[in-house]
């Protein structure tokens, strides 16, 4: 059975209709086709574009939040590292690290602003510099002022003004 044979009853029904009915049926068919085209093709395409635009805006906002969060994380982690490094009182850190290096502290004077005045009567210059480098790198201690007097071959007398990393 061919298509012409299958469409014969529909053509006969169409031919039986008046011109006015044919116009109304053709208009209804066109309207149905337009509605189907709108809901099947155009509306999804337009909503997809709007959805993609909303997703882009949301992604841009998320990116901004991530940038803010990253900078906040860096600031907090720097503060946490600083707090961890200077978690013990400055006087304790100085005494502990000096004893570990075999450096004898002759006098420690706490100052009102949280800094410490430290006096060393005799110390090897190399040992002193290594100790100060360790304090700065590992404990976050800042050397605000140094006064050195030569006592002998490689031996110095030192007066130091030290501050914690948070100061």
Short mmCIF file of C-alpha atoms in Angstrom, two decimals:
data_model
loop_
_atom_site.label_atom_id
_atom_site.label_comp_id
_atom_site.label_asym_id
_atom_site.label_seq_id
_atom_site.Cartn_x
_atom_site.Cartn_y
_atom_site.Cartn_z
CA UNK A 1 0.00 0.00 0.00
CA UNK A 2 1.49 3.33 -1.07
CA UNK A 3 1.19 6.75 0.54
CA UNK A 4 -1.33 7.93 -2.00
CA UNK A 5 -3.58 4.99 -1.13
CA UNK A 6 -3.22 5.72 2.58
CA UNK A 7 -3.98 9.43 2.17
CA UNK A 8 -7.01 8.85 -0.10
CA UNK A 9 -9.61 8.83 2.77
CA UNK A 10 -8.14 12.09 4.18
CA UNK A 11 -8.28 13.73 0.72
CA UNK A 12 -11.87 12.62 0.32
CA UNK A 13 -12.79 14.05 3.74
CA UNK A 14 -11.03 17.32 2.84
CA UNK A 15 -12.87 17.54 -0.47
CA UNK A 16 -16.23 17.08 1.30
CA UNK A 17 -15.60 20.20 3.41
CA UNK A 18 -16.71 23.66 2.37
CA UNK A 19 -14.16 26.37 1.60
CA UNK A 20 -14.89 28.03 4.94
CA UNK A 21 -14.29 24.75 6.87
CA UNK A 22 -11.08 24.13 4.91
CA UNK A 23 -9.79 27.62 5.89
CA UNK A 24 -10.69 27.00 9.55
CA UNK A 25 -9.04 23.54 9.52
CA UNK A 26 -5.93 24.90 7.77
CA UNK A 27 -5.74 27.75 10.32
CA UNK A 28 -6.13 25.30 13.21
CA UNK A 29 -3.43 23.05 11.73
CA UNK A 30 -1.08 26.06 11.28
CA UNK A 31 -1.77 27.17 14.86
CA UNK A 32 -1.05 23.67 16.16
CA UNK A 33 2.19 23.56 14.16
CA UNK A 34 3.22 26.98 15.55
CA UNK A 35 2.42 25.92 19.13
CA UNK A 36 4.36 22.68 18.70
CA UNK A 37 7.29 24.58 17.16
CA UNK A 38 7.24 27.06 20.05
CA UNK A 39 7.11 24.47 22.84
CA UNK A 40 9.29 21.85 21.13
CA UNK A 41 12.01 24.07 19.63
CA UNK A 42 11.98 27.79 20.43
CA UNK A 43 11.08 27.82 24.12
CA UNK A 44 13.72 25.23 25.11
CA UNK A 45 16.33 27.05 23.02
CA UNK A 46 15.50 30.40 24.63
CA UNK A 47 15.33 28.96 28.14
CA UNK A 48 18.65 27.21 27.53
CA UNK A 49 20.21 30.57 26.64
CA UNK A 50 18.74 32.23 29.74
CA UNK A 51 19.81 29.25 31.85
CA UNK A 52 23.32 29.41 30.42
CA UNK A 53 23.45 33.13 31.17
CA UNK A 54 22.31 32.52 34.78
CA UNK A 55 24.88 29.75 35.14
CA UNK A 56 27.58 32.08 33.83
CA UNK A 57 26.62 34.82 36.29
CA UNK A 58 26.53 32.26 39.12
CA UNK A 59 29.94 30.91 38.09
CA UNK A 60 31.37 34.45 38.00
CA UNK A 61 29.99 35.10 41.49
CA UNK A 62 31.45 31.80 42.70
CA UNK A 63 34.79 32.79 41.20
CA UNK A 64 34.71 36.11 43.06
CA UNK A 65 33.88 34.27 46.29
CA UNK A 66 36.79 31.91 45.66
CA UNK A 67 39.16 34.82 45.05
CA UNK A 68 38.00 36.49 48.27
CA UNK A 69 38.24 33.19 50.13
CA UNK A 70 41.72 32.56 48.80
CA UNK A 71 42.99 35.96 49.89
CA UNK A 72 41.26 35.53 53.28
CA UNK A 73 42.81 32.06 53.59
CA UNK A 74 46.26 33.42 52.82
CA UNK A 75 45.84 36.16 55.41
CA UNK A 76 44.53 33.73 58.01
CA UNK A 77 47.18 31.11 57.29
CA UNK A 78 49.90 33.75 57.58
CA UNK A 79 48.38 34.83 60.89
CA UNK A 80 48.07 31.21 62.02
CA UNK A 81 51.67 30.52 61.08
CA UNK A 82 52.70 33.66 62.93
CA UNK A 83 50.63 32.67 65.95
CA UNK A 84 52.08 29.17 65.85
CA UNK A 85 55.61 30.49 65.59
CA UNK A 86 55.17 32.93 68.46
CA UNK A 87 52.79 30.75 70.48
CA UNK A 88 55.16 30.65 73.45
CA UNK A 89 56.10 33.85 75.27
CA UNK A 90 59.06 35.63 73.71
CA UNK A 91 61.19 35.23 76.85
CA UNK A 92 60.61 31.46 76.81
CA UNK A 93 61.47 31.17 73.12
CA UNK A 94 64.68 33.15 73.57
CA UNK A 95 65.79 31.16 76.61
CA UNK A 96 64.96 27.78 75.05
CA UNK A 97 66.72 28.44 71.74
CA UNK A 98 69.75 30.02 73.44
CA UNK A 99 70.16 27.00 75.73
CA UNK A 100 69.81 24.66 72.75
CA UNK A 101 72.70 26.46 71.01
CA UNK A 102 74.84 26.73 74.15
CA UNK A 103 74.57 30.52 74.34
CA UNK A 104 74.67 31.97 77.85
CA UNK A 105 72.34 34.91 78.37
CA UNK A 106 73.62 37.19 81.12
CA UNK A 107 70.58 39.45 81.43
CA UNK A 108 67.03 39.76 80.03
CA UNK A 109 64.95 42.90 80.49
CA UNK A 110 61.27 42.90 79.42
CA UNK A 111 60.12 46.25 78.00
CA UNK A 112 56.65 47.79 78.17
CA UNK A 113 55.95 47.27 74.45
CA UNK A 114 56.50 43.49 74.64
CA UNK A 115 60.06 43.55 73.38
CA UNK A 116 63.02 42.13 75.28
CA UNK A 117 66.43 43.58 75.93
CA UNK A 118 68.96 40.72 75.93
CA UNK A 119 72.62 40.92 77.02
CA UNK A 120 75.27 38.35 76.20
CA UNK A 121 78.68 38.80 77.87
CA UNK A 122 80.74 36.45 75.74
CA UNK A 123 79.53 34.61 72.69
CA UNK A 124 81.07 33.42 69.45
CA UNK A 125 80.01 35.82 66.67
CA UNK A 126 79.17 32.95 64.31
CA UNK A 127 77.02 31.24 66.97
CA UNK A 128 75.23 34.52 67.70
CA UNK A 129 74.41 35.14 64.03
CA UNK A 130 73.22 31.55 63.58
CA UNK A 131 71.02 31.88 66.68
CA UNK A 132 69.51 35.18 65.48
CA UNK A 133 68.87 33.67 62.04
CA UNK A 134 67.14 30.68 63.65
CA UNK A 135 65.01 32.96 65.83
CA UNK A 136 63.90 34.97 62.80
CA UNK A 137 63.26 32.02 60.49
CA UNK A 138 61.72 29.48 62.85
CA UNK A 139 60.18 31.55 65.64
CA UNK A 140 59.30 34.81 63.90
CA UNK A 141 61.44 36.89 66.25
CA UNK A 142 62.50 40.25 64.88
CA UNK A 143 65.83 41.87 65.82
CA UNK A 144 65.15 45.58 66.27
CA UNK A 145 68.59 46.65 67.45
CA UNK A 146 72.02 45.04 67.87
CA UNK A 147 75.08 46.41 69.61
CA UNK A 148 78.27 44.32 69.36
CA UNK A 149 81.63 44.86 71.07
CA UNK A 150 84.64 42.79 70.08
CA UNK A 151 86.12 40.93 73.05
CA UNK A 152 88.65 38.73 71.35
CA UNK A 153 89.20 36.49 68.36
CA UNK A 154 85.64 35.79 67.10
CA UNK A 155 84.14 36.51 70.52
CA UNK A 156 81.76 39.42 71.07
CA UNK A 157 79.71 41.05 73.78
CA UNK A 158 76.18 41.69 72.52
CA UNK A 159 73.21 43.81 73.49
CA UNK A 160 70.05 42.94 71.55
CA UNK A 161 66.55 44.35 71.34
CA UNK A 162 64.23 41.52 70.22
CA UNK A 163 60.54 41.60 69.36
CA UNK A 164 58.04 38.83 68.72
CA UNK A 165 56.64 38.34 65.22
CA UNK A 166 53.25 39.82 66.18
CA UNK A 167 54.81 43.03 67.52
#
